[in-house]
Short mmCIF file of C-alpha atoms and ligand atoms in Angstrom, two decimals:
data_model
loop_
_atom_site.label_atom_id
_atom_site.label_comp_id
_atom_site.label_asym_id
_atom_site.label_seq_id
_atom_site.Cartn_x
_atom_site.Cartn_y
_atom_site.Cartn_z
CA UNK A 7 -37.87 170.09 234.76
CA UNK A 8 -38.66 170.44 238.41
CA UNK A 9 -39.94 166.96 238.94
CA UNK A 10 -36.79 165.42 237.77
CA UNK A 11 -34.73 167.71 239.51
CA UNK A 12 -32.97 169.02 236.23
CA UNK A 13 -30.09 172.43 235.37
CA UNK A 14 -31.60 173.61 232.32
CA UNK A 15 -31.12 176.61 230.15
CA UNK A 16 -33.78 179.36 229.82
CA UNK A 17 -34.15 181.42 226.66
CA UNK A 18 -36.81 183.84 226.77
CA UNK A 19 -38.78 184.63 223.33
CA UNK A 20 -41.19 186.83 221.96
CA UNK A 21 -44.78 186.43 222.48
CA UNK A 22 -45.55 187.52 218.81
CA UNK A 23 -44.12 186.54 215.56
CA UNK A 24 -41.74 186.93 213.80
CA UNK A 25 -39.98 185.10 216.41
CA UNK A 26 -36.45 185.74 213.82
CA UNK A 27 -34.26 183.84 216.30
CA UNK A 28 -36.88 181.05 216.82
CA UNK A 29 -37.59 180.20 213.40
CA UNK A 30 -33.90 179.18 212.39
CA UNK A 31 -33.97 176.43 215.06
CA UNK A 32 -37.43 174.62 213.52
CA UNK A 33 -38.17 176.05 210.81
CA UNK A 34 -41.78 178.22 211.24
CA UNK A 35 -42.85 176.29 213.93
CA UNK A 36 -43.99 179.47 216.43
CA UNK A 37 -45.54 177.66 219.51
CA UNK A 38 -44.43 178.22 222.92
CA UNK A 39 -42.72 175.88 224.66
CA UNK A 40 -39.81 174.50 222.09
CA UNK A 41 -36.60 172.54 223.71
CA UNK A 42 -33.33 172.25 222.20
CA UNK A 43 -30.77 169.90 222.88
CA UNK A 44 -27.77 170.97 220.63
CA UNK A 45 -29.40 170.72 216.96
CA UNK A 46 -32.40 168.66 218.19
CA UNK A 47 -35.31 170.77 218.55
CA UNK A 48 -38.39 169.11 220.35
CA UNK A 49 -41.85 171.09 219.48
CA UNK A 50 -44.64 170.64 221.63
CA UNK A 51 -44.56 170.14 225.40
CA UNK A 52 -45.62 166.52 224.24
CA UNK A 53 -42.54 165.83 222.97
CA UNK A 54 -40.73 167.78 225.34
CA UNK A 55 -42.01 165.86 227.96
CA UNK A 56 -41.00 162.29 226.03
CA UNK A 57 -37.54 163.14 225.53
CA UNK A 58 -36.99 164.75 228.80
CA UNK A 59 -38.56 160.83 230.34
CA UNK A 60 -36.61 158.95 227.45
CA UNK A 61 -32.91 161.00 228.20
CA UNK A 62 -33.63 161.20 232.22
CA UNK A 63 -35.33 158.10 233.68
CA UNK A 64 -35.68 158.90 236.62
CA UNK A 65 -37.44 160.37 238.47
CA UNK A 66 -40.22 159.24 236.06
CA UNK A 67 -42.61 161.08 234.88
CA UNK A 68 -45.51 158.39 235.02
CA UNK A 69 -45.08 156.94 239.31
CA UNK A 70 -46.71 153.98 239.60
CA UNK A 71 -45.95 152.69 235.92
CA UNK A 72 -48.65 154.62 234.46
CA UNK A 73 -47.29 155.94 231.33
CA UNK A 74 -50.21 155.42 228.32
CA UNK A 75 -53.20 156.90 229.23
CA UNK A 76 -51.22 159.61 231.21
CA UNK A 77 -50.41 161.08 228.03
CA UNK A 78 -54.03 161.43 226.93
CA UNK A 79 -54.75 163.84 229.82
CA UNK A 80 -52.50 166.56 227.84
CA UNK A 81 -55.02 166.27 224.74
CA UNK A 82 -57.79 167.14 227.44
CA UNK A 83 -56.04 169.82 229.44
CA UNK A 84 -53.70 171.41 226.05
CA UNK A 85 -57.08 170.43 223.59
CA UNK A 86 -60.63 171.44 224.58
CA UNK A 87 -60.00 172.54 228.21
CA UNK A 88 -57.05 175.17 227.16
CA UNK A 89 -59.41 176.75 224.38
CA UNK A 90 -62.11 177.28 227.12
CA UNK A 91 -59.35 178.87 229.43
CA UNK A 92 -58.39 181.37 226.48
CA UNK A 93 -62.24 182.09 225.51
CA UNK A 94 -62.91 182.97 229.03
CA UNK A 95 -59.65 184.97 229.51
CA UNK A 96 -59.78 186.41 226.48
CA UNK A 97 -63.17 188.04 226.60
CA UNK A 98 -62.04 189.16 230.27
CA UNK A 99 -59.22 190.88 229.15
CA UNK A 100 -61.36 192.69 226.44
CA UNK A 101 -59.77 196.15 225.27
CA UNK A 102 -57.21 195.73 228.07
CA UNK A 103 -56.02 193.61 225.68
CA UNK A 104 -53.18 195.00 223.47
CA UNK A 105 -54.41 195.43 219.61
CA UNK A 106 -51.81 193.62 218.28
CA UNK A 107 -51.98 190.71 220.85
CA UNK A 108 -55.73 190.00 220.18
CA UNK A 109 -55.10 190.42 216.61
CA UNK A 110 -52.30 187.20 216.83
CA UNK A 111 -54.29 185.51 219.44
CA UNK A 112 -58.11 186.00 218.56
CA UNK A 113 -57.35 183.90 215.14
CA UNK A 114 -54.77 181.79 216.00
CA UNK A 115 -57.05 180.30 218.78
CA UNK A 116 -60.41 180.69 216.91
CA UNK A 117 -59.95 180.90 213.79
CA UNK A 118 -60.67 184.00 210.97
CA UNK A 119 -63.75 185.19 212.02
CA UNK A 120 -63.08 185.76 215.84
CA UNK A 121 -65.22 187.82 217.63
CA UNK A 122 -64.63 189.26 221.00
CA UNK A 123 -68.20 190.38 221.59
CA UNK A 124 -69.12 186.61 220.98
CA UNK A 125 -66.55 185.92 223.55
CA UNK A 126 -67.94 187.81 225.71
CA UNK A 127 -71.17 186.45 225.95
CA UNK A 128 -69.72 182.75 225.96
CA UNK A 129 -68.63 183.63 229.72
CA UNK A 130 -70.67 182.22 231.66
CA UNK A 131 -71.17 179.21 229.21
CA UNK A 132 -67.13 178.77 229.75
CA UNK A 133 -67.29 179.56 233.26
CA UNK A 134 -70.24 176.24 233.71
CA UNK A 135 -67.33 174.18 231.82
CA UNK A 136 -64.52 175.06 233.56
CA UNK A 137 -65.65 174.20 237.09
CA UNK A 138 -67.08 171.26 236.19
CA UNK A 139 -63.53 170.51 234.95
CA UNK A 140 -61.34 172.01 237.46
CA UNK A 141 -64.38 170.11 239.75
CA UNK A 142 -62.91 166.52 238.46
CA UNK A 143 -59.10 167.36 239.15
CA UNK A 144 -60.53 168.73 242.93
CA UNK A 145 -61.93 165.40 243.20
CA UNK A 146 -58.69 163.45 242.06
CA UNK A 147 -56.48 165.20 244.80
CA UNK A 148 -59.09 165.02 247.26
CA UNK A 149 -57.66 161.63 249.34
CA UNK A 150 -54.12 161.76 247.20
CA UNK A 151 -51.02 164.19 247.10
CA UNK A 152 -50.91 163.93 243.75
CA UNK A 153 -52.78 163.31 240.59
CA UNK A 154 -50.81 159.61 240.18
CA UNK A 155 -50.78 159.10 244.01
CA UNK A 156 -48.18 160.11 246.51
CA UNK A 157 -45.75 161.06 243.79
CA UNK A 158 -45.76 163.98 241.36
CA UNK A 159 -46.40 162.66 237.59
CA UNK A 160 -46.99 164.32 234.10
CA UNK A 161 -50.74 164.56 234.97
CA UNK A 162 -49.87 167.07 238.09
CA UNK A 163 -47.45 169.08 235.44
CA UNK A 164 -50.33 169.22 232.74
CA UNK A 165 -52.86 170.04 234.67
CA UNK A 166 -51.03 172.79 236.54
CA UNK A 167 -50.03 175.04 234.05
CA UNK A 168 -54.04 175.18 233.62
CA UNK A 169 -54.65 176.81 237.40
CA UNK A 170 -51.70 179.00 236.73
CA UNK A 171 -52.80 180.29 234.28
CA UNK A 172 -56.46 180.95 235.53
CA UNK A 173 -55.65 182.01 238.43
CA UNK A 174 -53.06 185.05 236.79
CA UNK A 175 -54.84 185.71 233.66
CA UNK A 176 -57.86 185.78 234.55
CA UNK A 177 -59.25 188.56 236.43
CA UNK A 178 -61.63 187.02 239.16
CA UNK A 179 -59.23 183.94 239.04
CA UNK A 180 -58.38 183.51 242.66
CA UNK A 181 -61.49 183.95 244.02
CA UNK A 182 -62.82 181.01 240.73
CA UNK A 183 -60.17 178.58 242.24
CA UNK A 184 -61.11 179.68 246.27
CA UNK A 185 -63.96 176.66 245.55
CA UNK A 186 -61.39 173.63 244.76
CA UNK A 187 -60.20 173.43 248.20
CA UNK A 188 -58.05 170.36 247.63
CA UNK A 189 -56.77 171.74 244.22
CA UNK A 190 -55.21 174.84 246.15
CA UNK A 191 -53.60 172.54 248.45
CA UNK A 192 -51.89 170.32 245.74
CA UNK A 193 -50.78 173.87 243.67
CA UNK A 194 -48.91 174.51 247.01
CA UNK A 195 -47.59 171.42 246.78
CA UNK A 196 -46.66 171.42 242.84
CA UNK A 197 -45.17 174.74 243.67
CA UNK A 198 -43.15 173.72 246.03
CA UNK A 199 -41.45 170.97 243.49
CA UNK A 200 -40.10 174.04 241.40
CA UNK A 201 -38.40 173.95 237.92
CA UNK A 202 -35.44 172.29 238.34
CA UNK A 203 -32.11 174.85 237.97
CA UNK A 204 -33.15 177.11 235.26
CA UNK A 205 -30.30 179.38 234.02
CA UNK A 206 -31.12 182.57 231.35
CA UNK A 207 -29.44 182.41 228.14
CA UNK A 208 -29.27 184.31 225.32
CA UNK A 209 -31.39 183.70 221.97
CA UNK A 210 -27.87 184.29 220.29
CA UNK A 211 -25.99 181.21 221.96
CA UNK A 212 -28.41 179.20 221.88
CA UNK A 213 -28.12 179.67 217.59
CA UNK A 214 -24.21 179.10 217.93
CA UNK A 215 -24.85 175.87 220.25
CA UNK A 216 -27.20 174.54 217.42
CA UNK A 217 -24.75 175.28 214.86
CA UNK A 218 -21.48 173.68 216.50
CA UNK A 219 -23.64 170.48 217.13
CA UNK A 220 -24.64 167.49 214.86
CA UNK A 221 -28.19 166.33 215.09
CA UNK A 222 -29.51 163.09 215.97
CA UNK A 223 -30.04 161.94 212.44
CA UNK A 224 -31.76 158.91 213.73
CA UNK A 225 -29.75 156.41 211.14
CA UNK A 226 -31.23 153.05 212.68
CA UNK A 227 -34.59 154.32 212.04
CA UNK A 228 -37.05 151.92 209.61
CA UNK A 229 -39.89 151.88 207.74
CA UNK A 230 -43.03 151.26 209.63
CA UNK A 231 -45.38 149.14 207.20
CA UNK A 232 -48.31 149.60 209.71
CA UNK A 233 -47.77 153.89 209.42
CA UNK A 234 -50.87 154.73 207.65
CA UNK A 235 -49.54 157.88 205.86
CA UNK A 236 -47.63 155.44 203.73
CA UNK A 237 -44.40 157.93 204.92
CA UNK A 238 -40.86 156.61 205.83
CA UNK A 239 -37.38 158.23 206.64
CA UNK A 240 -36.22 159.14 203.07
CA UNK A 241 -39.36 161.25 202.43
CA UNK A 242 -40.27 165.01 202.29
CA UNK A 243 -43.04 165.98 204.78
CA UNK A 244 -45.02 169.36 205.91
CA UNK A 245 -45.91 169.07 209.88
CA UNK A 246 -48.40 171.30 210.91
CA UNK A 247 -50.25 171.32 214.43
CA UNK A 248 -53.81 170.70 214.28
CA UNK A 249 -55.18 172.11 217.56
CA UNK A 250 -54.25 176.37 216.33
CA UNK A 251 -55.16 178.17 212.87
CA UNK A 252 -52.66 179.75 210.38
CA UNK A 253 -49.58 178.26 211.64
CA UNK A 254 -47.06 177.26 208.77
CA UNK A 255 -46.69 173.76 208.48
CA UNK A 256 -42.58 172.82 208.50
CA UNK A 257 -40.63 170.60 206.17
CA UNK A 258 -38.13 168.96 205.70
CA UNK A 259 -36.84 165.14 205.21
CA UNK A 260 -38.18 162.46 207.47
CA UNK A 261 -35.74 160.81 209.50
CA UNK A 262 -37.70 158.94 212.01
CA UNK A 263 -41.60 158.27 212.13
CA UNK A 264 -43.70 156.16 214.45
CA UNK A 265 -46.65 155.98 216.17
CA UNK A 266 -45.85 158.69 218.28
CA UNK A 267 -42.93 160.96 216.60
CA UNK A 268 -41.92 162.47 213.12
CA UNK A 269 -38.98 163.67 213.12
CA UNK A 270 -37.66 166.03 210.39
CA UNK A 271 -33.94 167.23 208.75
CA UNK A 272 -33.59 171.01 207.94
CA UNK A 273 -30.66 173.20 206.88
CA UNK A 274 -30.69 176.41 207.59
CA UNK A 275 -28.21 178.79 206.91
CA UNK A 276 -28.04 180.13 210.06
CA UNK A 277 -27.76 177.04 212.60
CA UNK A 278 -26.80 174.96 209.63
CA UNK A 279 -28.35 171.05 210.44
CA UNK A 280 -30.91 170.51 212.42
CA UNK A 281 -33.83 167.85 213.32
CA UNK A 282 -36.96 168.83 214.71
CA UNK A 283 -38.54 166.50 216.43
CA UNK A 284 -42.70 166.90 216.67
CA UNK A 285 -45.73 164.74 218.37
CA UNK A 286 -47.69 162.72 215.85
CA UNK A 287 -51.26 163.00 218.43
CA UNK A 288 -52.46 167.10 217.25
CA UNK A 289 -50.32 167.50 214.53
CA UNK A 290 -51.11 167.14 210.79
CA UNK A 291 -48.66 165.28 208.58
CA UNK A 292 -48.68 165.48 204.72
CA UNK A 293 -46.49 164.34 201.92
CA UNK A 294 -44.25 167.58 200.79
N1 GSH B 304 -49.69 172.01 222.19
C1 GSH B 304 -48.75 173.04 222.49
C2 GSH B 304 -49.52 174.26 222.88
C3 GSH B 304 -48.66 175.40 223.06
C4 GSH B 304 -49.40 176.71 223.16
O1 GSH B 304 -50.55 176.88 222.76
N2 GSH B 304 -48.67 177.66 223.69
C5 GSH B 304 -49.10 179.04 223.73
C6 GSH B 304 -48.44 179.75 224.89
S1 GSH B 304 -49.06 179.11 226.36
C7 GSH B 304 -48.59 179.69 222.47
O2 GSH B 304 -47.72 179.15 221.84
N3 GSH B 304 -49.11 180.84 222.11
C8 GSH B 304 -48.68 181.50 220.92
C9 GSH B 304 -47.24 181.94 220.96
O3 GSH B 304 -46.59 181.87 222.03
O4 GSH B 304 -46.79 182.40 219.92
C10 GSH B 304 -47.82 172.58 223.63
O5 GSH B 304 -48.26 171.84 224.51
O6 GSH B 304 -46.64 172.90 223.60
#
């Protein structure tokens, strides 16, 4: 939102399910972030991020032309990198941890048989991976302002949210970071880029605003003979991410699918029709 400069609305939801006005809007789906554009419901900051490039050119997201492989630094930094970050902060927080926060976030992150004490030893195992990691994105701002070059990109916004995050969740964060000298200097400078003009709203209008709209049915979409699920628009499907454990899967009728979206059609009785639009790279499709 900051990099393009954009007025948003900012609805504020639970951290734990039931997320009761969430799950109208796409239908079990219980990540956070989720964007709404009037009965359009994007999942997944992949997505998020598409739309936002697709509906507001410019500025781009990808400087330089350098959308394509851009894209696959969010399956690093949201896939194997992110899970580190939560076993290390995780087993940091240890009983500071609200009961039923580790309860939600111990299995949803690794899996049924989670085990804090296990955690806890992994430390400095995750601490050996995570500077070596946070070591490469040192290196990339080293002789550059930003991760694409002098102009901020998805890359800077993905890999962001990751020294954020260490450096307030976990414990000994700051002083962690205090050895990517260049990193700190280009969070100063993603900072200072902000979010855009963020406005709070209420879960409740943002319900109405769903229900008053018509979705984006997506009516030119066609069959893809090369999609390798065999799916098309016409067809029921179940959507489930792949990178979390014991999420619901959501369904509903196909109304676009490509290489890189499936989009489905819900009714629901309280926002009436909607579309919710997910990322095809970490999510699971299946024939409903
Ligand atoms: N791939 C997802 C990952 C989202 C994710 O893991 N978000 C965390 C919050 S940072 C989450 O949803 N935690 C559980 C929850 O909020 O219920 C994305 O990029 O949007």
């Amino acid at each position: 939102m900051g990099i393009k400069n954009l007025d948003w609305r900012s609805v504020t939801i639970p951290r734990l399910p039931p997320k009761p006005d969430l799950m109208p809007l796409t239908g079990g789906y219980r990540l956070t972030p989720v964007m709404q554009i009037g009965a359009d419901i994007y999942c997944d900051s992949q997505c998020i991020n598409s739309e936002l490039e697709r509906r507001f050119p410019e500025p781009t997201l990808f400087p330089g032309g350098a959308q394509g492989m851009a894209w696959g630094v969010g399956r690093w930094t949201d896939g194997p990198m992110f899970n580190t970050m939560l076993s290390l902060v995780l087993a940091d927080a240890g009983d500071d941890m609200p009961e039923d926060f580790k309860a939600d976030r111990g299995p949803l992150y690794f899996g049924p048989g989670f085990d804090l004490g296990a955690l806890q030893k992994k430390i400095p195992e995750s601490l050996v991976q995570l500077r070596a990691q946070f070591g490469w994105m040192n290196e990339r701002v080293a002789e550059r302002d930003f991760m694409l070059g002098d102009d901020a990109g998805l890359p800077d916004a993905l890999c962001y949210y990751l020294v954020w995050f260490i450096r307030g969740r976990y414990s000994k964060g700051p002083d962690f970071l205090s050895q990517f000298k260049h990193l700190m200097e280009w969070e100063q400078r993603v900072q200072s880029i902000g979010h855009g003009n963020p406005e709070d709203m209420d879960a409740s209008e943002a319900l109405s605003i769903a229900k008053a709209a018509a979705p984006d049915n997506c009516e030119d979409a066609q069959p893809d003979p090369l999609e390798p699920s065999g799916l098309a628009p016409g067809d029921m499907a179940a959507v489930e991410p792949m990178d979390v454990n014991g999420c619901p899967a959501v369904t509903g009728r196909i109304v676009r699918i490509t290489a890189h979206e499936i989009a489905l059609a819900r009714t629901d009785e309280h926002v009436g029709d909607v579309v919710v639009h997910f990322p095809c790279a970490g999510y699971r499709t299946a024939k409903a």
